[in-house]
């Protein structure tokens, strides 16, 4: 909690560490009431700096110091200084050893940062600055050290004792205790440290690397979850192979372990050799996990594994460089998932997410560059901008350089910086050196916040057979950045002829035409691209595959969008044309409830019937833009009006396309009943299409459809179908069926925390009237706990982020409720409190009276006593 004004940390103030820690020897004695941590730090003056000996300041928070020695000599209290954040002392030689013992209370650690207890086990989370809650240390990523860790604990309660690296010794101790010593041969920053002690079972497998090294793979879980490990293990093996093939990266230790824990602030953590996962991001079996969960697990397991190179072997110099590891690693996991599943669908899902959430962040008061320049609390900077926009920036480098040069660049980066803590500039430099392309202007993507806008106009000259695209780029002002310089924007385009085929493209000055998509590189504020030998006025397909994270505007007619939806060879842009048509239809309904939507609905009907179209893509095209995305399309959004118009459009689609949807639903459901469950892409696509169709059909509430839905809920053998049916019932007006289904589901899964999270969130996220009352009731449920982040996300988070009509009630009751929860949570878990605050920070996007009511609650939080730095920073910035 805050005892003084938090200090702003600035990139411009970066200085190398005065001292280095060559070796770190830790011993943990774990007990029920406390833990003792002994740390022996073998240190030296940083040889890169001059030889005078400044005071040494070790970071440390909430530690109770028991003993401190310098070079084996115990220090008396007047030989060091303690503050709530630091331990300071004066070394008397260039090389020295510090020994400390601290007492901590993991069982009372509700912030879930440092060493804490989840269920019956001990575990850790150190990124970004959790290690300082374990022992006094130079807790910064550019201090890399070799660690050995010994843990001792009661053998019955904690038969499994794990830490980073390889197990080198273990044994029995007195009073029923035992111990284990782990040694990590790789230097690492403290944020990658981990330990686990618990009563865990493990699934084991093996992997042989390309160079023939044998690696043991272990997935540790609570015994009740032992049948949920297969998919996580398969995903790990696929990731390991893929990283060898795609990036030439091999695993480097003899053992790789994953541990699943129930209480975790985020998805997972890439600790060296010992990844710790939120159970919801690694455990699955078909009866309890949906296809979406299966895919999320595959990508998160891959993401954490890929960090072994992009993050661990090559790490960040300081936390301003966070996107160096996160943006690059997200890009890598996206490539991986695209290779494992449908490429077009993966791109659509990622872009929908980016545009809805990251664009909103970049347009609001929390906007910051991919490489921020200052922060109060680094935990607040694990943002969509660092992760998702950071990945888009790496993707653009990939597009500009091409596959081969990009790989040469990444090889050079890993070779040049292995074992180092580096910066985003070092990454770009490697890409530049390997490719010979000048990336100086491109680097602005790292320092400029805000979503760029591309305004495109066209002109066709039939006499000269010339087609011109004029591109203007601009970028809205963001906090602290009123003026922006032009960026390098790869703009992938195609031109369609009257039959919808891609035209050969030849720019003025070129001797040859190329077929299909080509990338125009926009570098100026205004630029014109001139295509020659164009025999007919074409329809442009712009920003194919979403080649840059920008807002593109082109004055398409409805006919042109329908044409693109039907013909574009770029799957992404087919979907995009449908989304633009849907936005138009919803806006039209907002202006006039009787607006004519026949062009759009007719085009959707053609999509449903199109035998050549991939069903996965059909399902995406039928998924209307989310309410959150629509809100971003207005400067003063009226949530209730948006919701009503969107639902009205869904109902019209359902009524007008009922027969086509019903036939397709029935045939897909029939196949699902006949074949065994599989998480393969084609099966996932079929179920998705089936469930999208069902969600429309259920709007009609026709008896035969309700029967089919209840049947799917009761008899499907997998969670994907069951949960989709449950969601339809929960959002319907069918009280009896809804109550029956919810009660049956609760009875069946009462002891499965992950499934109960789903049960909570489908109710908390429902748009039906009375949302706030429902949420308050859910919070009284015995399985709800405000101390468990997954429960907070599935109840409070689902309400504020999904049940938008309820959260944005005109009387402000939803906002007042959220503010109360934030204040309560801030005392327990500041990181979570700051996260669930996000919806309120967007207050300026909404029309009155919501806007003022949201602001009022932010002010209320701002005035509360003893805010954590986490909440303090977010609230102050957003006001
Ligand atoms: N690196 C961690 C995130 C840590 C968040 C700390 N508040 C997981 C990941 O991005 O892989
Ligand atoms: Zn990551």
CSV table of C-alpha atoms and ligand atoms in Angstrom, one decimal, residues 125 127-128 266 268-270 303-304 307 325-326 382 387 831, ligand 1:
chain,number,residue,atom,x,y,z
A,125,UNK,CA,5.3,-15.1,-9.4
A,127,UNK,CA,7.7,-10.8,-13.0
A,128,UNK,CA,8.0,-7.9,-13.0
A,266,UNK,CA,-2.6,-13.7,-15.4
A,268,UNK,CA,1.0,-18.1,-17.3
A,269,UNK,CA,4.7,-17.3,-16.6
A,270,UNK,CA,7.8,-18.3,-18.5
A,303,UNK,CA,4.0,-18.5,-26.0
A,304,UNK,CA,5.6,-19.4,-22.7
A,307,UNK,CA,10.0,-17.1,-24.3
A,325,UNK,CA,10.1,-10.0,-25.4
A,326,UNK,CA,6.3,-9.7,-25.4
A,382,UNK,CA,1.3,-5.4,-19.4
A,387,UNK,CA,1.6,-7.3,-26.4
A,831,UNK,CA,-2.8,-5.8,-9.8
B,1,LIG,N1,5.6,-12.6,-18.8
B,1,LIG,C1,4.4,-13.0,-18.2
B,1,LIG,C2,3.6,-11.8,-17.7
B,1,LIG,C3,3.9,-11.3,-16.4
B,1,LIG,C4,2.9,-10.3,-15.9
B,1,LIG,C5,3.4,-9.7,-14.7
B,1,LIG,N2,2.4,-8.8,-14.1
B,1,LIG,C6,3.5,-13.9,-19.1
B,1,LIG,C7,3.8,-13.7,-20.5
B,1,LIG,O1,3.6,-12.7,-21.1
B,1,LIG,O2,4.2,-14.7,-21.1
